[in-house]
């Protein structure tokens, strides 16, 4: 009756945990969304565009002003030189961009190299497109790439590699050596790299973000995916970007036109305005999140939890076993959300094989009082089982 990929597919862990948090009134440190409303000027712009702007179908590939603003943005922040007309497509969030990439670039039987832990949308959509996943597991705590692993994963049938940088949920940023190594394999195997770089703007401690597209040999074979929802802390907006060389963009846009065709023009116009008019936001946002990261990490450490470093994203990971908690990640998360009023995400949900069961993910894009209350509740949940 239904396609086998979807027959037994569970609801995503983010929705499951947020659903439980809604039911129980728990503090939600699970799904990644800020509890601040996002930049006022950008929201006001969306309101203005809704009331006084154009609200009919915009151009299929996105408003020209948004594609131009995105090209300027990536030029300013990442030194990329993108042609807004031929190389940028606006999508309904990074999620649609990923689907468009998989549907348009994978043919049945093509092998696709993916890295565990992996964002939950990748595997079902790669499989639905007919791709054959070849999983490489990155080892905690560094989540670095090993040449031998790539040698084992890439074959004559490799068509695509899917990269997430910074990594959700590991909160690590790929090192230049790792990216260079991956680029070497992509070039040698004539493979396309789909780079989910939605967290590109949220990198801490002054480290630069390096897009894989900028590495030698990658400009023509990289599909770079971004998300305005992440750039402006407006996760519900679902305005995404796909950047890729013209030949790839033609195929990507072909899939996009039958997935959603377009994305609401009022939001596109507000994002276009925000990309050019909010330098203060982009300058301050990572620092503010870094302070929240440090507050949550400090509180958790003081409460006896073993906290992994976070180089980017809204997230940090906690090692339950190293924190003295003798419970699996999922059991702990279900217990904390129902009994202790705080939601977290079990990391095993990001693995298909060989999942660790000792790690959970917490979102620190929250106000101080929320973080402090979350720590108190997690400490109570820990006290019961140590
Ligand atoms: N990829 C990753 C790695 C993500 O973390 C997210 C959302 N948190 C997405 C894709 C989806 O982005 P969007 O909301 O723009 O669809
Ligand atoms: N990407 C968000 C996270 O990692 C969740 C997005 C979703 O719920 N689909 O928390």
Tab-separated table of C-alpha atoms and ligand atoms in Angstrom:
chain	number	residue	atom	x	y	z
A	1	UNK	CA	0.000	0.000	0.000
A	2	UNK	CA	2.634	2.522	0.996
A	3	UNK	CA	6.233	2.985	-0.035
A	4	UNK	CA	8.487	0.780	2.157
A	5	UNK	CA	10.599	3.772	3.248
A	6	UNK	CA	7.551	5.329	4.894
A	7	UNK	CA	5.775	2.167	6.044
A	8	UNK	CA	7.325	2.038	9.502
A	9	UNK	CA	9.008	5.413	9.657
A	10	UNK	CA	8.605	6.840	13.147
A	11	UNK	CA	7.693	10.472	13.796
A	12	UNK	CA	10.934	12.487	14.078
A	13	UNK	CA	12.543	12.554	17.482
A	14	UNK	CA	12.191	16.371	17.503
A	15	UNK	CA	8.429	16.222	17.086
A	16	UNK	CA	8.147	13.312	19.523
A	17	UNK	CA	9.999	15.160	22.265
A	18	UNK	CA	8.347	18.525	21.566
A	19	UNK	CA	4.965	16.768	21.630
A	20	UNK	CA	5.744	15.296	25.042
A	21	UNK	CA	6.998	18.691	26.246
A	22	UNK	CA	3.740	20.324	25.099
A	23	UNK	CA	1.680	17.631	26.847
A	24	UNK	CA	3.575	17.855	30.129
A	25	UNK	CA	4.405	21.573	30.075
A	26	UNK	CA	8.116	20.688	30.269
A	27	UNK	CA	10.950	23.116	29.494
A	28	UNK	CA	11.967	22.237	25.938
A	29	UNK	CA	15.727	21.891	25.544
A	30	UNK	CA	15.107	19.239	22.876
A	31	UNK	CA	14.134	20.524	19.428
A	32	UNK	CA	16.433	23.308	18.232
A	33	UNK	CA	14.605	26.620	18.339
A	34	UNK	CA	15.282	29.861	20.205
A	35	UNK	CA	12.838	31.134	22.813
A	36	UNK	CA	13.494	34.737	21.758
A	37	UNK	CA	11.319	36.120	18.944
A	38	UNK	CA	14.124	36.904	16.426
A	39	UNK	CA	15.186	40.339	15.116
A	40	UNK	CA	12.290	42.817	15.340
A	41	UNK	CA	13.250	44.751	12.211
A	42	UNK	CA	13.114	41.587	10.083
A	43	UNK	CA	9.743	40.581	11.524
A	44	UNK	CA	8.431	44.113	10.968
A	45	UNK	CA	9.623	43.934	7.406
A	46	UNK	CA	7.680	40.681	6.924
A	47	UNK	CA	4.584	42.374	8.332
A	48	UNK	CA	5.012	45.321	5.991
A	49	UNK	CA	5.539	43.020	3.014
A	50	UNK	CA	2.424	41.047	3.969
A	51	UNK	CA	0.246	44.151	4.206
A	52	UNK	CA	1.675	46.298	1.433
A	53	UNK	CA	3.830	43.967	-0.663
A	54	UNK	CA	3.186	41.370	-3.328
A	55	UNK	CA	1.559	38.185	-2.076
A	56	UNK	CA	0.985	36.222	-5.287
A	57	UNK	CA	3.301	33.534	-6.692
A	58	UNK	CA	6.851	34.830	-6.800
A	59	UNK	CA	9.329	33.598	-9.464
A	60	UNK	CA	9.929	29.851	-9.223
A	61	UNK	CA	13.596	30.114	-8.301
A	62	UNK	CA	12.910	32.832	-5.717
A	63	UNK	CA	12.671	36.632	-5.626
A	64	UNK	CA	15.509	38.203	-7.618
A	65	UNK	CA	16.207	40.540	-4.697
A	66	UNK	CA	16.619	37.596	-2.315
A	67	UNK	CA	18.904	35.654	-4.651
A	68	UNK	CA	21.023	38.784	-5.087
A	69	UNK	CA	21.096	39.408	-1.317
A	70	UNK	CA	22.077	35.784	-0.634
A	71	UNK	CA	24.922	36.011	-3.176
A	72	UNK	CA	26.176	39.215	-1.486
A	73	UNK	CA	25.844	37.598	1.956
A	74	UNK	CA	27.888	34.538	0.992
A	75	UNK	CA	30.422	36.816	-0.693
A	76	UNK	CA	30.807	38.886	2.496
A	77	UNK	CA	30.937	35.998	4.973
A	78	UNK	CA	32.477	33.133	3.013
A	79	UNK	CA	34.276	34.762	0.075
A	80	UNK	CA	32.088	32.901	-2.434
A	81	UNK	CA	31.318	34.318	-5.843
A	82	UNK	CA	27.832	33.060	-6.718
A	83	UNK	CA	25.760	34.091	-9.720
A	84	UNK	CA	22.350	34.955	-8.227
A	85	UNK	CA	20.473	34.141	-11.432
A	86	UNK	CA	22.150	30.897	-12.412
A	87	UNK	CA	23.414	29.456	-9.118
A	88	UNK	CA	20.894	30.219	-6.347
A	89	UNK	CA	17.436	28.732	-5.771
A	90	UNK	CA	15.194	29.740	-2.880
A	91	UNK	CA	13.437	26.802	-1.205
A	92	UNK	CA	10.957	26.253	1.602
A	93	UNK	CA	13.648	25.668	4.191
A	94	UNK	CA	16.770	23.546	4.039
A	95	UNK	CA	14.518	20.486	4.340
A	96	UNK	CA	13.036	21.091	0.908
A	97	UNK	CA	16.487	21.898	-0.467
A	98	UNK	CA	17.737	18.496	0.728
A	99	UNK	CA	14.770	16.720	-0.831
A	100	UNK	CA	15.297	18.576	-4.120
A	101	UNK	CA	18.981	17.636	-4.128
A	102	UNK	CA	18.322	13.955	-3.463
A	103	UNK	CA	15.449	13.688	-5.951
A	104	UNK	CA	17.209	15.481	-8.768
A	105	UNK	CA	20.763	14.164	-8.412
A	106	UNK	CA	20.386	10.520	-7.340
A	107	UNK	CA	19.437	7.773	-9.783
A	108	UNK	CA	18.331	4.366	-8.511
A	109	UNK	CA	21.364	2.333	-7.442
A	110	UNK	CA	23.669	5.319	-6.983
A	111	UNK	CA	25.720	5.056	-3.814
A	112	UNK	CA	25.587	7.938	-1.359
A	113	UNK	CA	28.199	8.352	1.373
A	114	UNK	CA	26.770	9.723	4.629
A	115	UNK	CA	28.276	10.293	8.059
A	116	UNK	CA	26.872	9.128	11.395
A	117	UNK	CA	25.653	10.814	13.538
A	118	UNK	CA	23.321	12.059	10.803
A	119	UNK	CA	20.451	14.506	10.670
A	120	UNK	CA	17.278	12.467	10.549
A	121	UNK	CA	15.947	13.700	7.205
A	122	UNK	CA	18.840	12.345	5.147
A	123	UNK	CA	18.456	8.570	5.079
A	124	UNK	CA	14.745	8.251	4.283
A	125	UNK	CA	14.967	10.818	1.511
A	126	UNK	CA	18.146	9.352	0.011
A	127	UNK	CA	16.491	5.919	0.000
A	128	UNK	CA	13.229	7.269	-1.457
A	129	UNK	CA	15.288	8.723	-4.303
A	130	UNK	CA	16.722	5.236	-4.942
A	131	UNK	CA	20.107	5.920	-3.391
A	132	UNK	CA	22.085	3.211	-1.630
A	133	UNK	CA	23.523	4.645	1.612
A	134	UNK	CA	27.143	3.935	2.532
A	135	UNK	CA	27.483	4.961	6.158
A	136	UNK	CA	30.704	6.192	7.732
A	137	UNK	CA	30.649	6.509	11.506
A	138	UNK	CA	32.519	9.448	12.983
A	139	UNK	CA	33.967	8.626	16.383
A	140	UNK	CA	33.309	10.747	19.482
A	141	UNK	CA	34.702	12.954	20.875
A	142	UNK	CA	36.406	14.531	17.828
A	143	UNK	CA	34.089	13.290	15.026
A	144	UNK	CA	37.059	13.566	12.629
A	145	UNK	CA	37.412	11.899	9.264
A	146	UNK	CA	39.739	8.937	8.667
A	147	UNK	CA	41.221	8.311	5.225
A	148	UNK	CA	40.776	4.545	5.636
A	149	UNK	CA	37.053	5.030	6.254
A	150	UNK	CA	36.653	6.989	3.052
A	151	UNK	CA	38.659	4.411	1.133
A	152	UNK	CA	36.218	1.766	2.347
A	153	UNK	CA	33.089	3.847	1.672
A	154	UNK	CA	33.776	5.286	-1.792
A	155	UNK	CA	33.380	2.888	-4.741
A	156	UNK	CA	32.968	3.118	-8.491
A	157	UNK	CA	29.229	3.591	-7.893
A	158	UNK	CA	29.564	6.572	-5.535
A	159	UNK	CA	27.497	9.441	-6.863
A	160	UNK	CA	27.118	11.708	-3.840
A	161	UNK	CA	28.403	12.498	-0.383
A	162	UNK	CA	26.252	14.304	2.198
A	163	UNK	CA	28.033	16.535	4.658
A	164	UNK	CA	26.684	18.489	7.609
A	165	UNK	CA	28.913	21.315	8.862
A	166	UNK	CA	28.821	22.248	11.726
A	167	UNK	CA	27.413	18.882	12.695
A	168	UNK	CA	24.001	18.574	14.319
A	169	UNK	CA	24.034	16.952	16.920
A	170	UNK	CA	27.796	16.657	17.625
A	171	UNK	CA	28.251	20.464	17.620
A	172	UNK	CA	31.671	20.062	15.999
A	173	UNK	CA	33.047	22.057	13.110
A	174	UNK	CA	34.935	20.141	10.406
A	175	UNK	CA	38.666	20.878	10.340
A	176	UNK	CA	40.234	22.126	7.105
A	177	UNK	CA	42.176	18.848	6.800
A	178	UNK	CA	38.939	16.862	6.961
A	179	UNK	CA	37.289	19.013	4.324
A	180	UNK	CA	40.368	18.807	2.089
A	181	UNK	CA	40.399	15.022	2.442
A	182	UNK	CA	36.738	14.768	1.544
A	183	UNK	CA	37.257	17.089	-1.427
A	184	UNK	CA	40.078	14.843	-2.629
A	185	UNK	CA	37.749	11.813	-2.601
A	186	UNK	CA	34.898	13.705	-4.293
A	187	UNK	CA	37.200	14.797	-7.107
A	188	UNK	CA	38.811	11.358	-7.476
A	189	UNK	CA	35.374	9.660	-7.668
A	190	UNK	CA	33.624	12.411	-9.613
A	191	UNK	CA	31.046	12.672	-6.816
A	192	UNK	CA	28.706	15.519	-5.903
A	193	UNK	CA	28.874	16.906	-2.364
A	194	UNK	CA	25.583	17.968	-0.806
A	195	UNK	CA	26.632	20.290	2.012
A	196	UNK	CA	24.037	20.964	4.651
A	197	UNK	CA	25.560	24.137	6.073
A	198	UNK	CA	22.472	25.456	7.883
A	199	UNK	CA	24.549	26.191	11.010
A	200	UNK	CA	27.217	28.143	9.059
A	201	UNK	CA	26.383	31.416	10.841
A	202	UNK	CA	26.463	29.874	14.306
A	203	UNK	CA	30.119	29.145	14.978
A	204	UNK	CA	31.820	30.044	18.244
A	205	UNK	CA	35.137	31.115	19.727
A	206	UNK	CA	36.074	33.203	16.692
A	207	UNK	CA	36.606	30.202	14.447
A	208	UNK	CA	36.019	30.810	10.741
A	209	UNK	CA	33.443	28.809	8.819
A	210	UNK	CA	34.836	27.208	5.665
A	211	UNK	CA	32.366	26.046	2.984
A	212	UNK	CA	33.378	22.835	1.214
A	213	UNK	CA	32.538	24.605	-2.060
A	214	UNK	CA	35.669	26.740	-1.616
A	215	UNK	CA	38.024	23.745	-1.621
A	216	UNK	CA	40.008	22.859	-4.745
A	217	UNK	CA	37.963	21.025	-7.336
A	218	UNK	CA	34.665	21.478	-5.455
A	219	UNK	CA	33.129	24.609	-6.992
A	220	UNK	CA	31.356	22.752	-9.817
A	221	UNK	CA	30.393	19.666	-7.817
A	222	UNK	CA	29.049	21.126	-4.563
A	223	UNK	CA	25.446	21.753	-3.616
A	224	UNK	CA	25.516	24.214	-0.726
A	225	UNK	CA	22.373	24.388	1.413
A	226	UNK	CA	21.564	27.217	3.843
A	227	UNK	CA	18.612	28.256	5.994
A	228	UNK	CA	17.400	31.779	6.737
A	229	UNK	CA	15.489	30.292	9.663
A	230	UNK	CA	18.830	29.581	11.324
A	231	UNK	CA	20.476	32.823	10.186
A	232	UNK	CA	17.763	34.947	11.787
A	233	UNK	CA	16.655	32.695	14.647
A	234	UNK	CA	13.247	32.387	12.966
A	235	UNK	CA	13.123	28.627	12.608
A	236	UNK	CA	9.458	28.514	11.613
A	237	UNK	CA	9.997	30.654	8.534
A	238	UNK	CA	11.329	27.864	6.340
A	239	UNK	CA	13.203	29.946	3.801
A	240	UNK	CA	16.207	28.052	2.474
A	241	UNK	CA	18.867	28.437	-0.197
A	242	UNK	CA	20.505	25.998	-2.606
A	243	UNK	CA	23.685	27.244	-4.194
A	244	UNK	CA	25.249	25.207	-6.978
A	245	UNK	CA	26.882	25.574	-10.393
A	246	UNK	CA	24.416	26.320	-13.241
A	247	UNK	CA	24.153	22.748	-14.567
A	248	UNK	CA	23.343	21.398	-11.090
A	249	UNK	CA	21.008	24.312	-10.359
A	250	UNK	CA	18.944	23.516	-13.462
A	251	UNK	CA	18.319	20.006	-12.122
A	252	UNK	CA	17.741	21.188	-8.548
A	253	UNK	CA	15.248	23.808	-9.686
A	254	UNK	CA	13.494	21.152	-11.751
A	255	UNK	CA	12.805	19.190	-8.559
A	256	UNK	CA	12.003	22.308	-6.529
A	257	UNK	CA	9.325	23.388	-9.016
A	258	UNK	CA	7.312	20.257	-8.303
A	259	UNK	CA	8.007	20.020	-4.569
A	260	UNK	CA	6.793	23.456	-3.539
A	261	UNK	CA	7.266	25.584	-6.689
A	262	UNK	CA	7.738	28.703	-4.540
A	263	UNK	CA	8.176	29.995	-0.991
A	264	UNK	CA	6.012	32.785	0.533
A	265	UNK	CA	7.116	36.080	-1.076
A	266	UNK	CA	6.568	38.192	2.043
A	267	UNK	CA	9.081	36.074	3.977
A	268	UNK	CA	11.492	36.021	1.051
A	269	UNK	CA	11.369	39.825	0.843
A	270	UNK	CA	11.946	40.185	4.594
A	271	UNK	CA	14.913	37.808	4.476
A	272	UNK	CA	16.345	39.702	1.489
A	273	UNK	CA	16.075	42.935	3.458
A	274	UNK	CA	17.561	41.358	6.589
A	275	UNK	CA	20.598	39.911	4.829
A	276	UNK	CA	21.669	43.407	3.754
A	277	UNK	CA	20.471	45.521	6.689
A	278	UNK	CA	21.335	43.585	9.836
A	279	UNK	CA	25.135	43.588	10.205
A	280	UNK	CA	24.700	44.128	13.948
A	281	UNK	CA	22.582	41.002	14.229
A	282	UNK	CA	25.156	38.870	12.436
A	283	UNK	CA	27.954	40.366	14.533
A	284	UNK	CA	26.199	39.835	17.881
A	285	UNK	CA	24.235	36.603	17.409
A	286	UNK	CA	27.061	34.042	17.700
A	287	UNK	CA	28.458	35.777	20.797
A	288	UNK	CA	25.074	35.797	22.500
A	289	UNK	CA	24.624	32.097	21.800
A	290	UNK	CA	28.158	31.404	22.984
A	291	UNK	CA	27.290	33.024	26.339
A	292	UNK	CA	24.206	30.805	26.549
A	293	UNK	CA	26.330	27.776	25.673
A	294	UNK	CA	28.735	28.672	28.479
A	295	UNK	CA	25.910	29.236	30.949
A	296	UNK	CA	24.336	25.861	30.241
A	297	UNK	CA	27.699	24.062	30.142
A	298	UNK	CA	28.788	25.724	33.394
A	299	UNK	CA	25.548	24.898	35.186
A	300	UNK	CA	25.574	21.297	34.004
A	301	UNK	CA	29.220	20.793	34.935
A	302	UNK	CA	28.588	22.186	38.422
A	303	UNK	CA	25.653	19.780	38.715
A	304	UNK	CA	27.901	16.784	37.955
A	305	UNK	CA	27.260	16.299	34.248
A	306	UNK	CA	30.045	15.570	31.750
A	307	UNK	CA	29.579	18.135	28.976
A	308	UNK	CA	31.171	17.878	25.510
A	309	UNK	CA	32.566	21.040	23.899
A	310	UNK	CA	30.326	22.826	21.382
A	311	UNK	CA	31.988	24.656	18.468
A	312	UNK	CA	28.731	25.712	16.807
A	313	UNK	CA	24.948	25.088	16.372
A	314	UNK	CA	22.359	25.604	19.155
A	315	UNK	CA	23.461	22.393	20.846
A	316	UNK	CA	25.798	20.675	23.240
A	317	UNK	CA	26.032	17.011	24.130
A	318	UNK	CA	26.128	15.466	27.582
A	319	UNK	CA	27.711	12.086	28.265
A	320	UNK	CA	25.315	10.318	30.615
A	321	UNK	CA	27.651	7.408	31.442
A	322	UNK	CA	30.493	9.801	32.268
A	323	UNK	CA	28.001	11.747	34.401
A	324	UNK	CA	27.304	8.648	36.488
A	325	UNK	CA	23.863	8.060	34.976
A	326	UNK	CA	23.240	4.347	34.475
A	327	UNK	CA	20.434	4.695	31.982
A	328	UNK	CA	20.222	4.750	28.177
A	329	UNK	CA	19.831	8.088	26.400
A	330	UNK	CA	16.246	7.362	25.375
A	331	UNK	CA	15.151	6.090	28.772
A	332	UNK	CA	16.699	9.148	30.426
A	333	UNK	CA	15.040	11.560	27.958
A	334	UNK	CA	11.600	9.952	28.312
A	335	UNK	CA	11.923	10.047	32.101
A	336	UNK	CA	13.136	13.654	32.279
A	337	UNK	CA	10.352	14.949	30.059
A	338	UNK	CA	7.574	13.074	31.879
A	339	UNK	CA	8.821	13.110	35.484
A	340	UNK	CA	11.137	16.110	35.702
A	341	UNK	CA	9.739	18.691	33.274
A	342	UNK	CA	12.620	19.035	30.848
A	343	UNK	CA	12.951	17.721	27.275
A	344	UNK	CA	16.226	16.626	25.635
A	345	UNK	CA	17.110	14.613	22.523
A	346	UNK	CA	18.694	11.122	22.661
A	347	UNK	CA	21.671	10.955	20.302
A	348	UNK	CA	20.907	7.360	19.294
A	349	UNK	CA	18.179	8.838	17.058
A	350	UNK	CA	20.942	10.147	14.776
A	351	UNK	CA	22.340	6.677	14.017
A	352	UNK	CA	21.137	3.779	11.907
A	353	UNK	CA	23.805	1.364	13.096
A	354	UNK	CA	26.012	1.065	16.149
A	355	UNK	CA	24.372	3.931	18.017
A	356	UNK	CA	25.965	5.078	21.252
A	357	UNK	CA	23.363	5.108	24.028
A	358	UNK	CA	25.184	7.358	26.474
A	359	UNK	CA	24.760	10.769	24.836
A	360	UNK	CA	21.970	13.344	24.880
A	361	UNK	CA	21.658	16.688	23.091
A	362	UNK	CA	20.520	19.906	24.759
A	363	UNK	CA	19.558	23.189	23.064
A	364	UNK	CA	20.970	26.322	24.710
A	365	UNK	CA	19.272	28.918	22.455
A	366	UNK	CA	17.162	29.913	25.463
A	367	UNK	CA	16.900	32.709	28.002
A	368	UNK	CA	19.082	32.451	31.099
A	369	UNK	CA	16.177	31.643	33.412
A	370	UNK	CA	15.091	28.775	31.129
A	371	UNK	CA	18.614	27.367	31.029
A	372	UNK	CA	18.983	27.633	34.812
A	373	UNK	CA	15.654	25.922	35.416
A	374	UNK	CA	16.595	23.237	32.896
A	375	UNK	CA	19.843	22.534	34.730
A	376	UNK	CA	18.027	22.256	38.077
A	377	UNK	CA	15.551	19.779	36.628
A	378	UNK	CA	18.227	17.715	34.908
A	379	UNK	CA	20.174	17.616	38.168
A	380	UNK	CA	17.080	16.246	39.932
A	381	UNK	CA	16.634	13.635	37.191
A	382	UNK	CA	20.287	12.621	37.597
A	383	UNK	CA	20.075	12.432	41.382
A	384	UNK	CA	17.413	9.698	41.133
A	385	UNK	CA	19.632	7.257	39.212
A	386	UNK	CA	23.234	7.781	40.343
B	1	LIG	N1	19.631	20.310	8.412
B	1	LIG	C1	20.062	20.377	9.678
B	1	LIG	C2	21.383	19.803	10.038
B	1	LIG	C3	19.270	20.986	10.653
B	1	LIG	O1	19.700	21.037	11.905
B	1	LIG	C4	18.013	21.526	10.277
B	1	LIG	C5	17.074	22.162	11.266
B	1	LIG	N2	17.485	22.253	12.514
B	1	LIG	C6	17.622	21.445	8.951
B	1	LIG	C7	18.442	20.821	8.038
B	1	LIG	C8	16.303	21.974	8.486
B	1	LIG	O2	16.319	23.355	8.227
B	1	LIG	P1	14.999	24.132	7.809
B	1	LIG	O3	14.228	24.406	9.038
B	1	LIG	O4	15.480	25.378	7.118
B	1	LIG	O5	14.244	23.248	6.865
B	2	LIG	N1	16.719	20.714	13.111
B	2	LIG	C1	16.027	20.902	14.367
B	2	LIG	C2	16.811	20.198	15.468
B	2	LIG	O1	17.805	19.590	15.226
B	2	LIG	C3	14.670	20.341	14.304
B	2	LIG	C4	13.942	20.479	13.006
B	2	LIG	C5	12.735	19.595	13.019
B	2	LIG	O2	12.090	19.450	14.025
B	2	LIG	N2	12.474	18.980	11.926
B	2	LIG	O3	16.388	20.279	16.583
